[in-house]
Amino acid sequence: MSKQKKKWSFGVLAAVMIGTLAISGCGSNNNGANGGTNDQPANTTTSAAAAETTDTPEATADSQPYELKWLKGQDISLPYDPSKDVIKQAIEKKLNIKIIPEMVDVQQYKTKLNLKMSSGDIPDVTRIDFADDFQKYAQQGAFVDLTDMINPTDTPNILKEVPMEIFEQAKVNGKIYGIPYQGGPGAGYRWDLAMRTDYLKEAGATVPKTLDEYYNLLKKIKEAKPDVTPLGGYTAQIGQQKYANNSFDNIFGAFSVTPGYFTEQDGKFSNYDIDPRMREALLFLQKMYAEGLIDKEFATIKEEQLRAKLYSGKLFSYMGWWSTPNDYDMQIETNELIKSGKLAADGKLENQAEQPFKYLTLTGSLVGADGKAVAPSGAPFSQMSAISAKTKDPKKVLSIIEESLSPENQMLTVWGIEGEDYTIIDGKMKNVTVTELVDPKTQQDKNGNFRGAQAYTFAPGLNGWPRYLESLPLRFSEALGVAINNPYQITDASNYLDSPTKIAKLVELNTMRDAVFTQIIMGGDIKKFDEFVEKWKSQGGTQILAELEESFKKKSGK
């Protein structure tokens, strides 16, 4: 495999995970777009005429391709002709459909969709944001009520992608109006604790599993390497939901709390920010800071400054986004080769994404003394795929979505054509062949065709992107695997509940929290936490909890 192929493949794979494919109404990709035609007859007049001129029993209306109106967000800076998209044509043939496209600049997708919704010209299948637009339009009758259509008998593939409990969260006024969608292999946790492998070995230690083991390891590192920071952190944007941009997730998590998240038990709501266990976590972090185990600059430095410390060997461990360790590992090696004078003359290294990590070891959550932990994952879904109330045959459209979610058909709609857009090597999928097919300037293959892989996905739900992990290069696969397989994942209990005060006040409350928590970690009186709790409650927190409880009762029908 050439270096060029590797770079192209990794870029596309990274784009999938950060959600760029979920911008458009029904999934998008800069190499393709929704829409197109084929040579099969599609309108009812032609279908009737065909039935009259043949004696074969297959020539019925049901055998003709079902037409689907499709609003496609497209990168208009790239050339594309949907009538020449071979993947679209393969999907149309496989599902016996004909997609009627309407292209729109991906940046204008939401505006265009809202205009179409207002005019009543609704696409047959619509990908739409859940938080605001979907709930509004569902209540206005824009979408088909799927409540009685989603069941194990008729929609087993859909329920394999989206568990029934997720559908419960997605209900509007107690009814199902769409299929939840997140993108990538589920929502899940996306952070890893990374440590320098060479320093770990020099300390004669194994990978820590508990907070106490990690704490003792950091003390060993501090003693053996006084000029190395045991644990680094960096600042978040002011008022972000997550404190210090996840820098201390594993510490907080070992106390079974995580900043910013709301909790629910028996219909009663609270927030981890005011939980007594948060007080204990802050005291532990204060102790670590006082002992020199936490970077003294954690509250002021930016991520790029933290990286510089890691690359230069001045940092032992940090919390990082799953996809960053590959590049970080190579940068560490580059610096080590510079120190030893062994770096190549051109200053470059071969891409090592298919090699095991050399300098970094990744691990998941640390557990506390009670053997428990929490890892804050994102909301289960952020978008919905809904069927227009004006579509001519809602059950047929739902059956098309159901059929598209079979394992075989998902491989086609997500990855394209086997042997052309991807290959199976030793039982593992490799999404690399497309590099040889598509000219980056024309976006066409050698036959003049476009290849809209990932442009025709029908509500792939929460799992989505079949065989995704195995398609990743080794390091990416290992890093993501550690993150998403973390068994201690939790979600915010306020997801999908209504609270006007939360919208109005949460940034202010989070900003106050960030300031107080930072002061405590850096040695401030722990009484500041108690004062913060009272201010949090009086400055909007108590009202938020009351509104969440009311919304919870309403949504659960109690």
XYZ file of C-alpha atoms in Angstrom:
558
model
C 0.000 0.000 0.000
C 1.416 3.373 -0.955
C 1.804 6.234 1.499
C -0.642 8.265 -0.569
C -3.313 5.619 -0.205
C -2.851 5.490 3.552
C -3.166 9.204 4.033
C -6.338 9.409 1.955
C -7.968 6.514 3.756
C -7.176 7.825 7.252
C -8.568 11.253 6.440
C -11.887 9.827 5.305
C -12.117 7.528 8.287
C -11.460 10.384 10.691
C -14.111 12.470 8.967
C -16.706 9.780 9.593
C -16.076 9.750 13.323
C -16.218 13.491 13.895
C -19.599 13.588 12.299
C -18.977 15.480 9.047
C -21.039 12.877 7.257
C -24.068 13.657 9.425
C -24.428 17.266 8.272
C -26.667 16.512 5.338
C -30.231 15.301 5.371
C -29.458 11.684 4.640
C -25.706 11.373 5.125
C -23.096 13.051 2.992
C -19.581 12.665 1.733
C -17.435 15.073 -0.189
C -16.861 12.353 -2.773
C -20.549 11.906 -3.529
C -24.084 13.101 -3.072
C -27.594 11.827 -2.695
C -29.740 11.690 -5.749
C -29.626 10.378 -9.247
C -31.469 8.339 -11.815
C -31.176 5.001 -13.546
C -32.576 3.540 -16.734
C -35.485 1.735 -15.104
C -39.012 3.131 -15.504
C -40.304 4.865 -12.403
C -43.606 6.724 -12.870
C -46.955 5.015 -12.549
C -47.983 5.664 -16.158
C -44.902 3.882 -17.478
C -45.370 1.073 -14.963
C -48.959 0.515 -16.114
C -47.916 0.469 -19.753
C -45.204 -2.049 -19.025
C -47.707 -4.294 -17.266
C -49.984 -4.263 -20.340
C -47.210 -5.283 -22.757
C -45.945 -8.348 -20.956
C -47.440 -11.605 -19.766
C -44.911 -12.162 -16.974
C -46.352 -12.051 -13.439
C -43.383 -9.947 -12.217
C -44.481 -6.939 -14.293
C -46.664 -5.399 -11.614
C -46.680 -2.016 -9.912
C -44.933 -3.579 -6.919
C -42.016 -4.702 -9.098
C -41.303 -1.197 -10.331
C -38.756 0.963 -8.506
C -40.296 3.015 -5.721
C -39.562 6.715 -6.125
C -38.029 8.529 -3.172
C -37.598 12.294 -2.994
C -34.220 12.982 -1.410
C -32.749 16.287 -0.214
C -28.993 15.978 -0.479
C -26.489 18.300 1.180
C -23.600 18.481 -1.275
C -20.214 20.168 -1.253
C -20.873 22.312 -4.304
C -17.166 23.020 -4.751
C -16.711 19.445 -5.977
C -17.952 18.139 -9.348
C -20.757 15.598 -9.237
C -23.364 14.118 -11.573
C -25.816 11.847 -9.722
C -26.861 10.105 -12.943
C -23.310 8.744 -13.224
C -22.955 7.541 -9.638
C -22.390 3.788 -9.803
C -22.901 3.238 -6.071
C -26.220 5.059 -6.185
C -27.248 2.922 -9.112
C -26.192 -0.254 -7.272
C -28.246 0.762 -4.224
C -31.251 1.608 -6.383
C -31.061 -1.788 -8.059
C -30.539 -3.673 -4.796
C -33.444 -1.954 -3.003
C -35.627 -1.561 -6.099
C -35.924 2.198 -5.657
C -35.337 5.321 -7.697
C -33.956 8.305 -5.838
C -35.227 11.667 -7.025
C -32.533 14.094 -5.853
C -32.592 17.732 -4.973
C -29.093 19.054 -4.380
C -28.382 21.825 -1.895
C -25.128 23.319 -0.638
C -24.247 21.425 2.534
C -23.848 24.729 4.388
C -27.419 25.647 3.488
C -28.994 22.271 4.185
C -30.811 23.183 7.395
C -32.143 26.445 5.937
C -33.365 24.673 2.808
C -34.959 21.873 4.792
C -36.844 24.321 6.997
C -38.146 26.097 3.918
C -39.361 22.809 2.455
C -40.958 21.801 5.748
C -42.790 25.124 5.935
C -44.052 24.790 2.367
C -45.142 21.182 2.849
C -42.730 19.925 0.174
C -41.144 17.375 2.505
C -38.618 14.763 1.288
C -39.792 11.161 1.649
C -37.019 10.467 4.158
C -35.689 13.412 6.152
C -32.589 13.578 8.374
C -33.294 16.333 10.871
C -31.901 17.642 14.178
C -33.746 16.161 17.128
C -33.286 18.878 19.708
C -35.379 21.530 18.051
C -36.658 21.061 14.515
C -37.743 17.425 14.697
C -39.828 17.830 17.824
C -41.461 20.958 16.437
C -42.375 19.466 13.069
C -43.444 16.114 14.543
C -46.015 17.898 16.668
C -47.234 19.737 13.572
C -47.998 16.427 11.834
C -45.160 16.554 9.297
C -44.006 12.972 9.909
C -45.607 9.540 9.879
C -46.473 8.006 13.247
C -44.306 4.854 13.333
C -45.341 3.695 16.801
C -47.225 0.602 15.637
C -44.851 -0.097 12.727
C -41.627 -0.453 14.747
C -41.640 -3.970 16.208
C -39.451 -7.120 16.258
C -41.518 -8.847 13.567
C -41.606 -6.115 10.924
C -38.434 -4.151 11.689
C -35.792 -6.488 13.195
C -32.906 -4.727 11.426
C -33.981 -1.318 12.708
C -34.295 -2.606 16.273
C -30.857 -4.200 15.988
C -29.506 -0.730 15.218
C -31.636 1.199 17.702
C -32.749 -0.449 20.968
C -36.339 0.116 22.018
C -35.248 2.090 25.074
C -33.666 4.652 22.728
C -36.919 4.903 20.798
C -38.608 5.623 24.118
C -36.310 8.611 24.636
C -37.015 9.803 21.097
C -40.789 9.802 21.451
C -42.727 13.020 20.974
C -45.975 13.137 22.930
C -45.617 9.415 23.520
C -45.297 8.466 19.837
C -42.452 7.389 17.538
C -42.030 9.713 14.581
C -38.536 8.802 13.427
C -35.464 6.613 13.744
C -32.702 7.964 16.013
C -29.310 8.475 14.407
C -25.917 9.343 15.889
C -23.241 8.423 13.350
C -20.136 6.341 13.755
C -20.334 3.160 15.827
C -22.753 4.565 18.366
C -22.569 7.578 20.631
C -20.283 6.405 23.374
C -17.217 7.617 25.196
C -14.311 8.903 23.101
C -11.441 9.615 25.524
C -8.407 7.573 26.539
C -5.895 7.920 29.337
C -2.496 7.839 27.617
C 0.836 7.169 29.364
C 4.442 7.042 28.188
C 5.191 3.331 27.826
C 8.949 3.719 28.303
C 8.498 5.646 31.559
C 5.985 3.039 32.735
C 8.506 0.246 32.141
C 11.331 2.180 33.759
C 9.169 2.488 36.869
C 8.712 -1.284 36.880
C 4.956 -0.792 36.885
C 1.994 -2.328 35.094
C -0.909 -0.434 33.558
C -2.989 0.886 36.488
C -6.590 -0.201 36.848
C -7.548 1.613 40.033
C -7.183 5.225 41.116
C -4.857 4.193 43.963
C -2.586 2.313 41.553
C -2.467 5.322 39.246
C -1.766 7.709 42.117
C 1.102 5.553 43.374
C 2.458 5.278 39.824
C 2.467 9.061 39.438
C 4.414 9.374 42.688
C 6.985 6.890 41.353
C 7.332 8.864 38.133
C 7.735 12.111 40.070
C 10.463 10.605 42.242
C 12.363 8.988 39.358
C 11.975 11.914 36.924
C 11.634 15.213 38.825
C 11.586 17.229 35.596
C 8.621 15.247 34.181
C 5.008 16.238 34.915
C 3.103 13.101 35.990
C -0.357 14.301 34.827
C -1.055 17.122 32.400
C -4.204 19.105 31.758
C -5.287 22.046 29.659
C -8.051 24.587 29.644
C -11.484 24.309 28.104
C -13.446 27.148 26.628
C -15.134 29.140 29.387
C -18.490 27.649 30.327
C -18.129 24.377 28.458
C -20.165 21.545 29.914
C -17.060 19.493 30.633
C -14.622 20.909 33.177
C -11.018 21.365 31.959
C -11.888 19.646 28.694
C -11.887 16.143 30.179
C -8.365 16.527 31.598
C -9.308 14.864 34.901
C -12.086 12.516 33.748
C -10.431 9.473 35.260
C -9.987 11.139 38.650
C -13.551 12.428 38.850
C -14.861 9.172 37.385
C -13.231 7.073 40.087
C -15.385 8.968 42.593
C -18.449 8.162 40.435
C -18.993 11.775 39.376
C -18.339 13.788 36.252
C -18.647 17.567 35.975
C -21.661 19.022 34.211
C -23.868 15.930 34.034
C -27.388 15.762 35.433
C -28.565 12.642 37.246
C -31.988 11.091 37.831
C -33.212 8.583 40.377
C -36.865 7.720 40.873
C -37.872 10.864 39.007
C -35.736 13.166 41.151
C -32.954 15.126 39.450
C -29.621 16.452 40.636
C -26.258 17.368 39.097
C -22.823 15.902 39.709
C -21.453 19.417 40.200
C -23.233 19.612 43.565
C -22.826 15.953 44.548
C -21.007 15.344 47.887
C -18.733 12.903 46.037
C -17.566 15.814 43.899
C -16.270 17.412 47.089
C -14.187 14.284 47.765
C -12.858 14.245 44.195
C -11.779 17.886 44.438
C -9.960 17.222 47.711
C -8.110 14.333 46.063
C -7.141 16.500 43.080
C -6.032 19.206 45.518
C -3.787 16.663 47.207
C -2.326 15.570 43.854
C -1.696 19.181 42.862
C 0.028 19.977 46.154
C 2.302 16.957 45.714
C 3.364 18.104 42.259
C 1.575 15.284 40.435
C -0.550 17.655 38.314
C 0.844 20.239 35.918
C 0.987 23.582 37.719
C -0.097 25.247 34.468
C -3.163 23.076 33.804
C -5.557 25.985 34.305
C -3.866 28.318 31.823
C -2.103 26.392 29.071
C -3.703 25.414 25.784
C -3.750 21.962 24.211
C -0.868 22.718 21.835
C 1.324 23.626 24.820
C 0.413 20.360 26.511
C 1.372 18.494 23.325
C 4.753 20.232 23.274
C 5.451 18.926 26.782
C 4.454 15.432 25.718
C 6.606 15.464 22.580
C 9.652 16.709 24.461
C 9.407 14.022 27.127
C 8.331 16.382 29.908
C 4.904 14.760 30.416
C 4.024 11.240 31.542
C 0.230 11.025 31.162
C -2.803 12.933 29.903
C -6.441 12.429 28.901
C -6.809 12.589 25.122
C -9.310 12.286 22.280
C -9.181 8.789 20.815
C -7.701 9.690 17.403
C -4.801 11.809 18.663
C -2.400 9.168 20.071
C -1.219 7.938 16.657
C 0.201 11.312 15.660
C 1.387 12.007 19.202
C 3.308 8.723 19.284
C 5.104 9.596 16.042
C 5.939 13.079 17.305
C 7.421 11.615 20.483
C 9.566 9.275 18.400
C 10.685 12.173 16.220
C 11.901 14.039 19.295
C 13.634 10.954 20.655
C 15.446 10.478 17.327
C 16.470 14.137 17.332
C 17.943 13.717 20.819
C 19.924 10.668 19.719
C 20.933 12.208 16.389
C 19.317 9.382 14.453
C 16.512 11.281 12.700
C 16.599 10.979 8.906
C 18.038 13.908 6.980
C 14.618 14.934 5.680
C 13.221 14.924 9.221
C 10.385 12.549 8.337
C 9.136 9.180 9.557
C 7.163 6.553 7.704
C 3.455 6.548 8.543
C 3.180 4.130 11.459
C -0.585 3.855 11.793
C -0.484 0.136 10.983
C 2.165 -0.506 13.644
C 1.597 -0.982 17.382
C 2.111 2.071 19.585
C 5.767 2.531 20.493
C 5.702 5.281 23.082
C 2.137 5.455 24.376
C -0.015 3.013 26.349
C -3.764 3.617 26.428
C -6.244 2.574 29.069
C -9.842 3.181 30.063
C -11.476 4.289 33.298
C -9.793 3.981 36.662
C -12.059 2.543 39.337
C -12.391 3.869 42.858
C -12.161 2.086 46.169
C -15.659 0.688 45.648
C -14.694 -0.796 42.270
C -16.936 1.641 40.414
C -16.407 4.474 37.933
C -18.243 6.675 35.453
C -17.192 7.771 31.967
C -19.246 10.616 30.473
C -20.473 9.684 27.008
C -22.423 11.834 24.609
C -26.157 11.796 24.047
C -27.380 8.533 22.484
C -28.521 10.380 19.373
C -28.577 13.853 17.923
C -30.647 13.450 14.774
C -33.722 11.625 13.520
C -34.612 10.066 10.183
C -38.319 10.626 9.643
C -40.795 9.649 6.917
C -42.868 12.429 5.411
C -46.596 12.322 6.198
C -47.129 13.132 2.515
C -45.242 10.138 1.141
C -47.540 7.908 -0.940
C -46.797 4.642 0.915
C -45.258 5.068 4.396
C -45.136 1.331 5.089
C -43.229 0.782 1.866
C -40.717 3.502 2.727
C -40.213 1.991 6.180
C -39.700 -1.430 4.598
C -37.028 0.088 2.323
C -35.221 1.518 5.354
C -35.564 -1.845 7.105
C -34.123 -3.705 4.099
C -31.280 -1.207 3.743
C -30.163 -2.001 7.291
C -29.438 -5.668 6.658
C -25.703 -6.397 7.139
C -25.206 -6.932 3.406
C -27.016 -3.779 2.356
C -25.313 -1.624 4.962
C -21.975 -2.654 3.495
C -23.195 -1.324 0.157
C -24.766 1.907 1.396
C -21.886 2.769 3.739
C -18.778 1.415 2.010
C -19.769 0.903 -1.617
C -19.005 -2.006 -3.926
C -16.739 -4.802 -2.723
C -13.588 -5.138 -4.784
C -13.863 -1.565 -5.978
C -14.524 0.750 -3.033
C -13.255 -1.650 -0.402
C -11.679 -5.080 -0.206
C -11.782 -7.961 2.248
C -8.243 -9.150 3.036
C -7.802 -12.132 5.348
C -11.356 -11.637 6.524
C -10.783 -7.967 7.397
C -12.209 -4.997 5.529
C -9.814 -2.467 4.038
C -11.288 0.778 2.781
C -8.383 1.662 0.513
C -9.096 0.553 -3.048
C -11.055 3.718 -3.821
C -7.796 5.694 -3.818
C -6.846 4.029 -7.059
C -10.262 4.600 -8.620
C -11.080 8.252 -8.101
C -9.294 11.212 -9.633
C -9.235 13.900 -6.895
C -9.709 16.675 -9.467
C -12.692 15.233 -11.329
C -14.006 13.038 -8.483
C -14.581 10.377 -11.156
C -13.183 6.899 -11.633
C -11.419 5.725 -14.783
C -14.776 5.057 -16.462
C -16.064 8.572 -15.793
C -18.361 7.444 -12.964
C -18.871 9.048 -9.572
C -18.815 6.906 -6.447
C -21.044 8.307 -3.701
C -20.018 6.001 -0.883
C -21.715 6.978 2.400
C -24.061 9.276 0.478
C -27.106 6.986 0.516
C -27.335 5.704 4.067
C -30.872 5.140 5.350
C -30.944 5.924 9.074
C -28.032 3.692 10.100
C -28.995 4.189 13.707
C -26.618 4.007 16.643
C -24.355 1.168 15.586
C -24.011 2.133 11.939
C -20.909 1.905 9.777
C -20.573 -1.912 9.807
C -17.067 -3.302 10.240
C -15.844 0.204 10.982
C -13.313 -0.733 13.641
C -11.672 -3.404 11.524
C -11.373 -0.971 8.617
C -9.283 1.377 10.739
C -5.502 1.210 10.788
C -4.165 -0.676 13.788
C -3.422 2.297 16.039
C -6.725 4.042 15.323
C -8.618 0.810 15.930
C -6.877 0.177 19.243
C -7.393 3.744 20.452
C -11.063 3.888 19.542
C -11.630 0.392 20.858
C -10.302 1.336 24.295
C -12.590 4.366 24.391
C -15.901 2.999 23.155
C -15.580 -0.310 24.992
C -15.252 1.471 28.316
C -17.813 -0.382 30.497
C -18.478 2.583 32.794
C -20.163 4.901 30.296
C -23.048 7.060 31.434
C -25.210 9.654 29.719
C -26.592 12.956 30.943
C -30.063 12.406 32.422
C -31.230 15.766 31.090
C -30.864 14.639 27.472
C -34.088 15.265 25.494
C -35.864 16.939 28.411
C -37.190 20.504 28.389
C -35.814 23.190 30.706
C -35.927 26.849 29.618
C -33.829 27.816 32.635
C -31.146 25.316 31.675
C -30.875 26.962 28.270
C -30.737 30.420 29.845
C -28.507 29.754 32.851
C -26.297 26.700 32.313
C -23.323 28.501 30.754
C -23.293 30.932 33.674
C -23.439 28.078 36.189
C -20.697 26.141 34.384
C -18.449 29.192 34.292
C -18.889 29.627 38.048
C -18.130 25.945 38.549
C -14.927 26.121 36.486
C -13.603 29.033 38.541
C -14.435 27.480 41.922
C -13.169 23.989 41.073
C -9.905 25.383 39.733
C -9.375 27.432 42.886
C -9.971 24.378 45.082
C -7.642 22.122 43.090
C -4.920 24.761 43.334
C -5.250 24.914 47.127
C -8.372 26.927 47.859
C -10.490 26.323 50.952
C -12.886 23.401 50.391
C -15.598 25.582 51.937
C -15.723 27.241 48.518
C -17.410 24.061 47.269
C -20.177 24.339 49.852
C -20.681 27.989 48.945
C -20.762 27.042 45.252
C -23.472 24.451 45.878
C -25.728 27.048 47.480
C -25.085 29.582 44.717
C -25.669 26.946 42.049
C -29.057 26.182 43.528
C -30.132 29.787 44.098
C -28.902 31.121 40.759
C -30.989 28.820 38.601
C -29.973 25.282 39.494
C -32.999 24.477 41.657
C -35.326 25.781 38.948
C -33.555 23.672 36.313
C -33.999 20.538 38.412
C -37.700 21.284 38.912
C -38.209 21.811 35.168
C -36.359 18.604 34.327
C -38.487 16.642 36.782
C -41.661 18.073 35.287
C -40.504 17.305 31.755
C -39.492 13.793 32.832
C -42.950 13.145 34.272
C -44.615 14.446 31.128
C -42.382 12.424 28.815
C -42.761 9.216 30.814
C -46.532 9.684 31.037
C -46.610 9.895 34.831
